[in-house]
Tab-separated table of N, CA and C in Angstrom:
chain	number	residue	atom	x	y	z
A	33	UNK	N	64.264	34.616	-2.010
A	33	UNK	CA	63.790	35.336	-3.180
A	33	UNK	C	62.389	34.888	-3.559
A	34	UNK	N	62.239	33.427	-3.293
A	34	UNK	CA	60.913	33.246	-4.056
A	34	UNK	C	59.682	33.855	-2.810
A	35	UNK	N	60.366	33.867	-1.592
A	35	UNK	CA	59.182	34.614	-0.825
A	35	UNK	C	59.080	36.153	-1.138
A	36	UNK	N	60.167	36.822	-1.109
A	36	UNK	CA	59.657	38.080	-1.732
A	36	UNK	C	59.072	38.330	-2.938
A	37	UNK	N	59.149	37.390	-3.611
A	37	UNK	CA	58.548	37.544	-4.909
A	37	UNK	C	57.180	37.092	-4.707
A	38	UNK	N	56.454	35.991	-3.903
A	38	UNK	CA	55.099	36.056	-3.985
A	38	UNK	C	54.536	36.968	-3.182
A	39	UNK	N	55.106	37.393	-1.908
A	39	UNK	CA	54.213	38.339	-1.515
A	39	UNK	C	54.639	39.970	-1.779
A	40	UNK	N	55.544	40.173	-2.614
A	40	UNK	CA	56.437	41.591	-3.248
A	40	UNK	C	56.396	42.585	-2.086
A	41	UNK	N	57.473	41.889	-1.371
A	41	UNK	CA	58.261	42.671	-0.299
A	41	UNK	C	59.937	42.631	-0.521
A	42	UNK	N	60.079	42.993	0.231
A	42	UNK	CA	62.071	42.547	0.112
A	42	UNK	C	62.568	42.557	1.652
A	43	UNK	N	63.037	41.677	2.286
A	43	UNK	CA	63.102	40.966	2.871
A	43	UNK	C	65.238	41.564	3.590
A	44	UNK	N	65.318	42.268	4.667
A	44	UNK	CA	66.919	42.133	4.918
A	44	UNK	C	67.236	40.902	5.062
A	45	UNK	N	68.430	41.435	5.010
A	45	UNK	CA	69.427	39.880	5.282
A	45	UNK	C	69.295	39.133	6.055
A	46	UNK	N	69.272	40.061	7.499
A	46	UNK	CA	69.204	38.998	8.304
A	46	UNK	C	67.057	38.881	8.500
A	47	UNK	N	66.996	37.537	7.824
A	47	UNK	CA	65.565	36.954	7.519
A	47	UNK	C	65.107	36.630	9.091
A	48	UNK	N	65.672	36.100	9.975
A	48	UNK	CA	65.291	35.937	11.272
A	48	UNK	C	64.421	36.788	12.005
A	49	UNK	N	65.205	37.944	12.354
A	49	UNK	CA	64.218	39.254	13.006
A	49	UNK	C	63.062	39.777	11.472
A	50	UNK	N	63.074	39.585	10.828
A	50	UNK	CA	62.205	39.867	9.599
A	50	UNK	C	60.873	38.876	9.776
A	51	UNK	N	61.341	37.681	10.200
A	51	UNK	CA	60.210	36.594	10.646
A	51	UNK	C	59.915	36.684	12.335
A	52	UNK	N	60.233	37.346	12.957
A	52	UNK	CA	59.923	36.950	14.436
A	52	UNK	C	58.773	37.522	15.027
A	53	UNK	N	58.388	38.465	14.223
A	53	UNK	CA	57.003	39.496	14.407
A	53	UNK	C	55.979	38.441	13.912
A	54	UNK	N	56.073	37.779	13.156
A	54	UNK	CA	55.196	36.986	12.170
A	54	UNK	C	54.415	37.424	11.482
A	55	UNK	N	54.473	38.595	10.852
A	55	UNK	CA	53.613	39.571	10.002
A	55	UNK	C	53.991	39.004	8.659
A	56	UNK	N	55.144	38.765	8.107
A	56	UNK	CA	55.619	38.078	7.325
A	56	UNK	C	54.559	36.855	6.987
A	57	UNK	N	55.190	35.927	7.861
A	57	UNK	CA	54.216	34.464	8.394
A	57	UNK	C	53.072	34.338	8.050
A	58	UNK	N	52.285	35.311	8.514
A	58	UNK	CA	50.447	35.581	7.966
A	58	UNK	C	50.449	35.843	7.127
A	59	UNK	N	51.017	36.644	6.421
A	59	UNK	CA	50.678	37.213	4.970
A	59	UNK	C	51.315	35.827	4.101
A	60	UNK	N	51.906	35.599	4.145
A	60	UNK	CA	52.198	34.198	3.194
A	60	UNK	C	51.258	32.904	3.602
A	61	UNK	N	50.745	32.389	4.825
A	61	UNK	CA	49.862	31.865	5.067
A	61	UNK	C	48.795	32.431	4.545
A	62	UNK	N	48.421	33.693	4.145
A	62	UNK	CA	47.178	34.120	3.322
A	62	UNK	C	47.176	34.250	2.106
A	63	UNK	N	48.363	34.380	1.814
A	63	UNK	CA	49.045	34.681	0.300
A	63	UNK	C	48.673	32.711	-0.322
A	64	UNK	N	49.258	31.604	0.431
A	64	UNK	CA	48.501	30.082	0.264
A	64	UNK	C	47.317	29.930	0.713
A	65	UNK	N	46.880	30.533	1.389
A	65	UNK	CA	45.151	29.843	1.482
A	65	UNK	C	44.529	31.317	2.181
A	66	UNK	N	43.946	31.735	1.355
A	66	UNK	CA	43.382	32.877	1.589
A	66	UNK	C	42.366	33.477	3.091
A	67	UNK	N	42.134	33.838	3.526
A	67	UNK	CA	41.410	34.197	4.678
A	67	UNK	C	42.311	33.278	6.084
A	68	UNK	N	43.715	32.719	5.702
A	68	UNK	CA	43.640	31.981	6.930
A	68	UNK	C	43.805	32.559	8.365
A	69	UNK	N	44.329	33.765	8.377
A	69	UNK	CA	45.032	34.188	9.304
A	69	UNK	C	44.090	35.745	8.956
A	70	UNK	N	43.056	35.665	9.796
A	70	UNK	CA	41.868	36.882	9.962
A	70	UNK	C	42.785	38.283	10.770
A	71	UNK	N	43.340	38.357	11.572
A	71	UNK	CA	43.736	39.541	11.781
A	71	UNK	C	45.311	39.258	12.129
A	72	UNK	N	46.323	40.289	11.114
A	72	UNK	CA	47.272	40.267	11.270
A	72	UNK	C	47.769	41.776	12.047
A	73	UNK	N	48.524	41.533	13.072
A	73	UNK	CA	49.132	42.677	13.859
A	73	UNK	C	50.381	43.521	13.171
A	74	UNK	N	50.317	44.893	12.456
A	74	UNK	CA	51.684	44.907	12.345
A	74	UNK	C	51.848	46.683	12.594
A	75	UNK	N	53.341	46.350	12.592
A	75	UNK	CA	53.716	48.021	13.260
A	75	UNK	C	53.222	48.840	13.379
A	76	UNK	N	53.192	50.054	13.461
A	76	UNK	CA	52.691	51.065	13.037
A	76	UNK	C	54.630	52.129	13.230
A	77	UNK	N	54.107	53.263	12.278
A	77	UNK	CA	55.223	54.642	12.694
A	77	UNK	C	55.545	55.065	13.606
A	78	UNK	N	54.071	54.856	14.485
A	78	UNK	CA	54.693	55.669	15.922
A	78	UNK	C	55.104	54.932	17.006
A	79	UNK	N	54.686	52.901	16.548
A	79	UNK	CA	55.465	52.188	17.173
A	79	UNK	C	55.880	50.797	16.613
A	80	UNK	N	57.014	51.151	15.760
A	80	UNK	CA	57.667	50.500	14.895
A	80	UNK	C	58.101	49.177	15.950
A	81	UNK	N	58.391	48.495	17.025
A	81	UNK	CA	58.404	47.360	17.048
A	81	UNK	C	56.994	46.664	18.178
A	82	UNK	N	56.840	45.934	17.393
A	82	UNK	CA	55.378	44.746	18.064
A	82	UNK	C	55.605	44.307	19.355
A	83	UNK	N	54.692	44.595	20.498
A	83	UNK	CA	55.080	43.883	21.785
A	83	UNK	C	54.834	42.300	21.526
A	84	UNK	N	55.448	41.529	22.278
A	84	UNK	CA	55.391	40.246	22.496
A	84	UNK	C	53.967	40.039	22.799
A	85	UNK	N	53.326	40.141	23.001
A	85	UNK	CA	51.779	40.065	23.145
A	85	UNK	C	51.581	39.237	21.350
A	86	UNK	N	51.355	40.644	20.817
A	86	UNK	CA	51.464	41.198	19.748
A	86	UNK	C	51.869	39.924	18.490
A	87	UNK	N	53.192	39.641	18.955
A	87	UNK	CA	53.931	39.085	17.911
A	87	UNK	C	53.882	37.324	18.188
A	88	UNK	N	53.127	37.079	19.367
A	88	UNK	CA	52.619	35.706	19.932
A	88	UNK	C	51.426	35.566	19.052
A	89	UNK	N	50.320	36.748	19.116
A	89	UNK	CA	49.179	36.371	18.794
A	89	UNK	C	49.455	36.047	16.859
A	90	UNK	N	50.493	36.934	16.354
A	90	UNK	CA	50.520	36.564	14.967
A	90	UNK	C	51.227	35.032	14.421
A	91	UNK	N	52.140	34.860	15.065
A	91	UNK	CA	52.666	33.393	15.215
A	91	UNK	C	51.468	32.208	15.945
């Protein structure tokens, strides 16, 4: 709760696959120290899950 509350998202249950993209990860690393994490990778609509490339470079 207190992470959805600083960065005002909401978060499923299962928090695991919610963190494995690390889009999450960056934005709260930027959300504590601002500029840390310069480009964050995240989904898009027409391709809702991140290749491993992708989800390495955000972690």
């Amino acid at each position: 709760q207190n992470l959805e509350s600083r960065l005002k998202v909401i978060l499923p249950d299962d928090i695991g696959a919610a963190l494995m993209d690390g889009v999450v990860l960056c934005h709260l690393a930027n959300h504590i120290r601002p500029r840390s994490v310069a480009s964050i990778h995240v989904p898009s609509p027409a391709v809702p899950k991140l290749s491993m490339a992708k989800c390495r470079r955000n972690v």
